[in-house]
Tab-separated table of N, CA and C in Angstrom:
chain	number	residue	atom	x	y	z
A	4	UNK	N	101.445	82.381	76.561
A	4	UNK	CA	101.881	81.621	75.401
A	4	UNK	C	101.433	80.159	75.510
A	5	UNK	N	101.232	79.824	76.829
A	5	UNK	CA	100.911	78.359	76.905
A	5	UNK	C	99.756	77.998	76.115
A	6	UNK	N	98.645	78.912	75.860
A	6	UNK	CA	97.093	78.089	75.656
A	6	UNK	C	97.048	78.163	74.082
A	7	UNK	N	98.207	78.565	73.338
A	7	UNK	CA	98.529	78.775	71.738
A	7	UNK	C	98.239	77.529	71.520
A	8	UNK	N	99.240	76.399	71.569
A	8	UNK	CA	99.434	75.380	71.374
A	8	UNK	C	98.638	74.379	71.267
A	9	UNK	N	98.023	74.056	72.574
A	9	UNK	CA	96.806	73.031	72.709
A	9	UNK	C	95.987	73.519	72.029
A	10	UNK	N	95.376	74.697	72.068
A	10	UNK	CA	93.941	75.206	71.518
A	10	UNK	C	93.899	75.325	70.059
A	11	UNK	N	95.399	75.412	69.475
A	11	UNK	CA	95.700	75.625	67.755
A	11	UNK	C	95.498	73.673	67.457
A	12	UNK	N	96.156	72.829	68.789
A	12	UNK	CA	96.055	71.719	68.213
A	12	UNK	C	94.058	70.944	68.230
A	13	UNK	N	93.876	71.301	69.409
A	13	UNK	CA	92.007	70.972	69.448
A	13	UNK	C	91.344	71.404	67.711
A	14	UNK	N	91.864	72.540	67.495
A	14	UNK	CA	91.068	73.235	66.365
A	14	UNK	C	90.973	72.522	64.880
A	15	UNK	N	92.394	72.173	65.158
A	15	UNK	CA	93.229	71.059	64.234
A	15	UNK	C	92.492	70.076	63.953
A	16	UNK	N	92.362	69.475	65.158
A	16	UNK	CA	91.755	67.864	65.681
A	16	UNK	C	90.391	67.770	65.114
A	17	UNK	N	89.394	69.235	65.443
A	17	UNK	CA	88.119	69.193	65.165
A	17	UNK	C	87.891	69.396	63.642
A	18	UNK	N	88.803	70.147	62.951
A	18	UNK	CA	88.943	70.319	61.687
A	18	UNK	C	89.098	68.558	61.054
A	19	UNK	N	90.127	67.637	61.211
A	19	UNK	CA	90.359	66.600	60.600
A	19	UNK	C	89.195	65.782	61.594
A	20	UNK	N	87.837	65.642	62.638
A	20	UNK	CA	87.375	64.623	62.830
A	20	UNK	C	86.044	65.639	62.113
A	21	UNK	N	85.851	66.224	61.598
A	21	UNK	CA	85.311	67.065	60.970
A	21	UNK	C	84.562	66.202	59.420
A	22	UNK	N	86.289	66.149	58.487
A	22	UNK	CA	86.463	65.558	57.699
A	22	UNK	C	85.961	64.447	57.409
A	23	UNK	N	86.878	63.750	58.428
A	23	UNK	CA	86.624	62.295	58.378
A	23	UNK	C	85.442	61.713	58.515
A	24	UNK	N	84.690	62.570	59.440
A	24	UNK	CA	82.935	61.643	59.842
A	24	UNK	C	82.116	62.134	58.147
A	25	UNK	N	82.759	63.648	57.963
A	25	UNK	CA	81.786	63.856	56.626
A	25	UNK	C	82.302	62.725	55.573
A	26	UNK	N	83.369	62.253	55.183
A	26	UNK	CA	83.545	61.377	54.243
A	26	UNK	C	82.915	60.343	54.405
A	27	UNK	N	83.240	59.417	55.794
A	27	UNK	CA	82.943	58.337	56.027
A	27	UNK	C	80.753	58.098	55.995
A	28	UNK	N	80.349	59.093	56.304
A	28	UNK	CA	78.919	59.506	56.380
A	28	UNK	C	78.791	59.802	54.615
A	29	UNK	N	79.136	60.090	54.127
A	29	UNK	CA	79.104	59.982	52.411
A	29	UNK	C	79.623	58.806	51.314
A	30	UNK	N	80.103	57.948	51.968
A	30	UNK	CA	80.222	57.060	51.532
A	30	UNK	C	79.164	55.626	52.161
A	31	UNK	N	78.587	56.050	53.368
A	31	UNK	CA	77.382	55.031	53.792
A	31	UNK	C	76.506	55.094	53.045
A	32	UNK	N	75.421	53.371	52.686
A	32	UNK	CA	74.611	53.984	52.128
A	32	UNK	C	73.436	53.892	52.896
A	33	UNK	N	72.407	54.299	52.293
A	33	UNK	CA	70.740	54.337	53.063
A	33	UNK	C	70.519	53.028	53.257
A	34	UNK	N	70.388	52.356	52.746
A	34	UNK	CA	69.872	50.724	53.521
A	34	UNK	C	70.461	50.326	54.314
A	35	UNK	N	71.764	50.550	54.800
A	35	UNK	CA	73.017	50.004	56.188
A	35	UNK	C	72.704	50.878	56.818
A	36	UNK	N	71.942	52.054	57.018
A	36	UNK	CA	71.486	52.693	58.309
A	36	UNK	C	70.649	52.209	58.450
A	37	UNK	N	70.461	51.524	59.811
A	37	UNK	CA	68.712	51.389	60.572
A	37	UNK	C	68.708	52.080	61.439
A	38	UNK	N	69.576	52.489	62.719
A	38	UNK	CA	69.378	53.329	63.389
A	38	UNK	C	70.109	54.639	63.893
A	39	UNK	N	69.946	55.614	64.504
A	39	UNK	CA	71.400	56.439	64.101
A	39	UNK	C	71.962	57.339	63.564
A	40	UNK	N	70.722	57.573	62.343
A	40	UNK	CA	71.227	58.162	61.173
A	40	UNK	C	71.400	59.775	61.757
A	41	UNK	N	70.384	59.780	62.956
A	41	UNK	CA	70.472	61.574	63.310
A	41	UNK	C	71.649	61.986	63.860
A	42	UNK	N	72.171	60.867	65.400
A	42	UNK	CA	73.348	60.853	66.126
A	42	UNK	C	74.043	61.235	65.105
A	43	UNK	N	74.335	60.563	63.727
A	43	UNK	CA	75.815	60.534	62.983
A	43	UNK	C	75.820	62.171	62.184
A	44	UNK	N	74.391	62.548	62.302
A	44	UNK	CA	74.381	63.740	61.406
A	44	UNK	C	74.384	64.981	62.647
A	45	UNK	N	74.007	64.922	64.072
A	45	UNK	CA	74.544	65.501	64.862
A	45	UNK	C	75.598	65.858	65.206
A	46	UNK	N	76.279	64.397	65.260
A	46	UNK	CA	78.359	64.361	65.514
A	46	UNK	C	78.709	65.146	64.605
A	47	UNK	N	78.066	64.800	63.120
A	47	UNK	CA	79.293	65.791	62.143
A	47	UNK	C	78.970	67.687	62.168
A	48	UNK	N	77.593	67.943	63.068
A	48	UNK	CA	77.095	68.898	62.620
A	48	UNK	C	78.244	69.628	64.422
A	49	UNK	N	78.223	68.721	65.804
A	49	UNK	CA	78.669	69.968	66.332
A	49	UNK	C	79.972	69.566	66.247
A	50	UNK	N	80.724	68.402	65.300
A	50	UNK	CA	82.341	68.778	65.081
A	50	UNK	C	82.408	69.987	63.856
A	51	UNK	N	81.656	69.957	63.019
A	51	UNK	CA	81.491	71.571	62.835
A	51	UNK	C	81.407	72.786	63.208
A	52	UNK	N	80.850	72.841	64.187
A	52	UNK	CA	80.781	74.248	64.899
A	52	UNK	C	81.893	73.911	66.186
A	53	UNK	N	82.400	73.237	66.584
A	53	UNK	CA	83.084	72.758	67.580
A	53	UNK	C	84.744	73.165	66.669
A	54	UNK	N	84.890	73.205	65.872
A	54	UNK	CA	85.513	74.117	64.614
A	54	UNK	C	86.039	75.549	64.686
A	55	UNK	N	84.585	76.244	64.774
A	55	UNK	CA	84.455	77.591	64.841
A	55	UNK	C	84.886	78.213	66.631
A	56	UNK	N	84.311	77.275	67.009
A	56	UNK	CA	84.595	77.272	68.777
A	56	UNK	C	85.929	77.406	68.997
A	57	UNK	N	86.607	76.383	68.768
A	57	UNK	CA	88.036	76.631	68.844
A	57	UNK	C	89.021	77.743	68.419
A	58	UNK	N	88.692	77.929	67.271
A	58	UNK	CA	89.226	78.540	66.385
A	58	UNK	C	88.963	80.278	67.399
A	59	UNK	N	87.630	80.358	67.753
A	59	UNK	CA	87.449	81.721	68.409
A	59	UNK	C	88.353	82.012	69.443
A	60	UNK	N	88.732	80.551	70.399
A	60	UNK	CA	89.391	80.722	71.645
A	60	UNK	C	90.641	80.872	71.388
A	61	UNK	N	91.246	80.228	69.938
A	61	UNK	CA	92.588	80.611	69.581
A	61	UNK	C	92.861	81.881	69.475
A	62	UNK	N	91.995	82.038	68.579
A	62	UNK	CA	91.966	83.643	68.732
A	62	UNK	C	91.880	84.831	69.943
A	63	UNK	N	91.224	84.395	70.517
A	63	UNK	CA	91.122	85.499	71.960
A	63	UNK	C	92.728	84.930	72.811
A	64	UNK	N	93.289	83.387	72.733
A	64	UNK	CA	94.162	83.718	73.068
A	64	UNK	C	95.230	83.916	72.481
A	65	UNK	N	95.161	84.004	71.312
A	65	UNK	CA	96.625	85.085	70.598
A	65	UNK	C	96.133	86.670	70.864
A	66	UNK	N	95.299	87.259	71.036
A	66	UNK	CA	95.167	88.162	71.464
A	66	UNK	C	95.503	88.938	72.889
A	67	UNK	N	94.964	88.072	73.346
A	67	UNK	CA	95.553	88.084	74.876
A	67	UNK	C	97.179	88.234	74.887
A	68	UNK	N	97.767	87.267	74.468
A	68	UNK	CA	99.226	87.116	73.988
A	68	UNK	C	100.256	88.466	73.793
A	69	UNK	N	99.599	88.713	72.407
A	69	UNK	CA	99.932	89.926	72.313
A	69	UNK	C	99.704	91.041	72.804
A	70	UNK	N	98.565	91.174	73.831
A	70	UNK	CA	97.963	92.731	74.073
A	70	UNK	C	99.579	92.691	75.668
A	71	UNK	N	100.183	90.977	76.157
A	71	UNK	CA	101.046	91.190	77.056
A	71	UNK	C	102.307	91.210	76.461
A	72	UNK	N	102.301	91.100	75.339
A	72	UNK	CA	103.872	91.434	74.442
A	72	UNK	C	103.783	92.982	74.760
A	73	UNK	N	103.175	93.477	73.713
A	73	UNK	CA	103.104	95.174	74.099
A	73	UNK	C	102.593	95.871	75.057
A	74	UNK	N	102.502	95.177	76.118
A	74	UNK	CA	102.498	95.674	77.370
A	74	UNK	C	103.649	95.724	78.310
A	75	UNK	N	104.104	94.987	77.921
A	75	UNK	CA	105.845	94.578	78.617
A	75	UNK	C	107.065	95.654	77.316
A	76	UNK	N	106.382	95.560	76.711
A	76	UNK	CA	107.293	96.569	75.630
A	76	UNK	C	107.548	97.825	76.101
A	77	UNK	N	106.431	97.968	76.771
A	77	UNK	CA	105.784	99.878	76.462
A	77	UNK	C	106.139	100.285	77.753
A	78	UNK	N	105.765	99.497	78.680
A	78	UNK	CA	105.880	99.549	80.151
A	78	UNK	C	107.140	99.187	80.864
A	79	UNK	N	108.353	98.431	80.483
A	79	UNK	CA	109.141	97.973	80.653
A	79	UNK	C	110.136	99.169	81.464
A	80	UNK	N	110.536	99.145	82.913
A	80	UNK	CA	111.840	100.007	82.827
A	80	UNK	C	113.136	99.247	83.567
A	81	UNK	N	114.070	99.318	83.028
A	81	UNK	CA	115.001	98.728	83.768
A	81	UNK	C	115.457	99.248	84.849
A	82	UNK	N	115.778	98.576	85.965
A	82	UNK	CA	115.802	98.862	87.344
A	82	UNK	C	117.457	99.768	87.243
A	83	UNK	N	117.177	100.852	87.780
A	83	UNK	CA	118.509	101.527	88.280
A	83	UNK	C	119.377	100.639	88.714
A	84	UNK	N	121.005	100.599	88.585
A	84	UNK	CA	122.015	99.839	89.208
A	84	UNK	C	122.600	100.031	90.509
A	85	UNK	N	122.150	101.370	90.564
A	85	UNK	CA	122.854	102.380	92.307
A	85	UNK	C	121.783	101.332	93.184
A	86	UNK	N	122.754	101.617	94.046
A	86	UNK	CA	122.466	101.246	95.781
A	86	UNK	C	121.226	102.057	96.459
A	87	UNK	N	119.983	101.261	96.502
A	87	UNK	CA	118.949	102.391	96.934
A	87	UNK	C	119.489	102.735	98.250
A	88	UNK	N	118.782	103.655	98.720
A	88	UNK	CA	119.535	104.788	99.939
A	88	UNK	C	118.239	103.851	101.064
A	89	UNK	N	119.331	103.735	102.289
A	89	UNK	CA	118.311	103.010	103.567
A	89	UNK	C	117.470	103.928	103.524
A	90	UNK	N	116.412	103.359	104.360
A	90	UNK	CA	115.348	104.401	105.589
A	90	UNK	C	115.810	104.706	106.574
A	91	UNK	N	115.235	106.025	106.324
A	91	UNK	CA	115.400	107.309	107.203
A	91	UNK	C	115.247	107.050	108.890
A	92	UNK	N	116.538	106.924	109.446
A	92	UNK	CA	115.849	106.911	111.402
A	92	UNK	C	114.947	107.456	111.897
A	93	UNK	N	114.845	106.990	113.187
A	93	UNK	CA	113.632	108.186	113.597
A	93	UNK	C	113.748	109.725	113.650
A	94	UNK	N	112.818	110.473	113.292
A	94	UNK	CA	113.863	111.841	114.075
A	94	UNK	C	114.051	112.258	114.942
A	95	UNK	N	114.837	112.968	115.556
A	95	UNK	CA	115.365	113.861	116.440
A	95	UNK	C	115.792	112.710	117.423
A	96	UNK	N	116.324	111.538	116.868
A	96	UNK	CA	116.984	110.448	118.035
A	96	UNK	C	118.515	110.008	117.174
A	97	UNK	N	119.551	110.099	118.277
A	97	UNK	CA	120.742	110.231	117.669
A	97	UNK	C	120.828	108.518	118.016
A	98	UNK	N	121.950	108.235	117.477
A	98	UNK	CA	122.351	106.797	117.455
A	98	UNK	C	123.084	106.182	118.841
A	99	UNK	N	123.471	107.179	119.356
A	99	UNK	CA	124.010	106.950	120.600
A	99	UNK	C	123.104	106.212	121.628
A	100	UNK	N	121.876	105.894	121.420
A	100	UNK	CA	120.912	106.076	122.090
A	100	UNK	C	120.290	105.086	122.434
A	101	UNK	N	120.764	104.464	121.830
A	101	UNK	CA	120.024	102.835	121.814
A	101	UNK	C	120.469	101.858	123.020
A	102	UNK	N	119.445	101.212	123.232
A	102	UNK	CA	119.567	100.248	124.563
A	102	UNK	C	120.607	99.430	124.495
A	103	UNK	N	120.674	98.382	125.667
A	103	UNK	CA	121.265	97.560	125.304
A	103	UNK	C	120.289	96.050	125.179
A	104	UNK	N	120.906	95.471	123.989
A	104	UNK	CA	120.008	94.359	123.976
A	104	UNK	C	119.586	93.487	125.082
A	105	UNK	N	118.451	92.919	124.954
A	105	UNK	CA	117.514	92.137	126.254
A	105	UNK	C	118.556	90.650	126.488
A	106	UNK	N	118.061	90.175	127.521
A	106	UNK	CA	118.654	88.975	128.026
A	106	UNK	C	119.918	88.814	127.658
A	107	UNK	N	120.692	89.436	127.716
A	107	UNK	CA	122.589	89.691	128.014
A	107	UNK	C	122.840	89.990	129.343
A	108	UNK	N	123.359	88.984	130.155
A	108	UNK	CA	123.960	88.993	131.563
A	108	UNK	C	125.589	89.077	131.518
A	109	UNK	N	126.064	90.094	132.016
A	109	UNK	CA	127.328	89.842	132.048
A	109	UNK	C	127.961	89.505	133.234
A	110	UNK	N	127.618	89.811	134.151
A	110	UNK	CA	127.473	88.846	135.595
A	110	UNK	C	127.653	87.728	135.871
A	111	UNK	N	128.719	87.274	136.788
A	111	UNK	CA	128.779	85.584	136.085
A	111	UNK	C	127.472	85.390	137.214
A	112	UNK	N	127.087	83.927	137.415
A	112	UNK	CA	125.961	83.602	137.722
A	112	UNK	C	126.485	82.969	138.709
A	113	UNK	N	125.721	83.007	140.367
A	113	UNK	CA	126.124	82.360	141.260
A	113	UNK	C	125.714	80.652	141.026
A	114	UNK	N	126.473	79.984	142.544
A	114	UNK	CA	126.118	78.272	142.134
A	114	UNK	C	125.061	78.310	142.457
A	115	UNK	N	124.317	77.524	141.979
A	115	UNK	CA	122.998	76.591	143.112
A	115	UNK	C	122.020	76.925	141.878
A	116	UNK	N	120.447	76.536	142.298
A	116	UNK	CA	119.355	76.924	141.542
A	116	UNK	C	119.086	78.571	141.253
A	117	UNK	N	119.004	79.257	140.361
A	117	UNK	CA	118.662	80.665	140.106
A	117	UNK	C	117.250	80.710	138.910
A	118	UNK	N	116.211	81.023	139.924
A	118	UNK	CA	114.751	81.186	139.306
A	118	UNK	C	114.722	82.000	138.165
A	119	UNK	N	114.061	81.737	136.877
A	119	UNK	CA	114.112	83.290	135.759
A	119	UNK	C	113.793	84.005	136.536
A	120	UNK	N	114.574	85.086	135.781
A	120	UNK	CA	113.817	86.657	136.091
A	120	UNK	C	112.469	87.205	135.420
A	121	UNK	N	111.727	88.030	136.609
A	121	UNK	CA	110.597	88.391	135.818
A	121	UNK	C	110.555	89.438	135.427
A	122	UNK	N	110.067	89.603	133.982
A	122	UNK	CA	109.758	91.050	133.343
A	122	UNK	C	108.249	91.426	133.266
């Protein structure tokens, strides 16, 4: 939805500087041009097609737009509310079975310096 906006307003923009250079270029006359005269008939010729340009990209992106409206329509499922079910243990290992976690000493620890242990 974002590129609606700007690209409807560019199209806009090129449409009214469109206008304006053709008026203002029709109301000049031939003796106050000395130099220029092509530049000014260039500007108005690619804010003309600079027109059509826009206008295409508006288009491809309202298209775009919509081809993800009805894609989210069609495709849409709402997520079940139940509690998905854990994963499955390993098999054929009962729960009883399990170690005991690493580096738990229950031993109290004598005084003095005691080096790690190596694993």
């Amino acid at each position: 939805l974002m590129p609606l906006p700007p690209t409807g307003l560019w199209t806009f923009l090129w449409f009214i500087g469109f206008c304006f250079l053709t008026n203002q270029w029709s109301w000049t006359r031939a003796e106050d041009v000395y130099i220029g005269a092509d530049s000014a008939r260039a500007a108005i010729t690619f804010s003309f097609f600079s027109i059509f340009s826009w206008a295409l990209l508006l288009t491809f992106a309202y298209k775009r737009y919509k081809m993800g409206v009805e894609d989210f329509a069609q495709s849409y499922a709402d997520p079940s509310p139940g509690v998905p079910t854990p994963y499955s243990s390993y098999p054929n290992i009962s729960h009883e079975s399990y170690q005991q976690p690493p580096f738990t000493h229950t031993a109290e620890a004598p005084e003095g310096y005691q080096p790690p242990p190596v694993y």
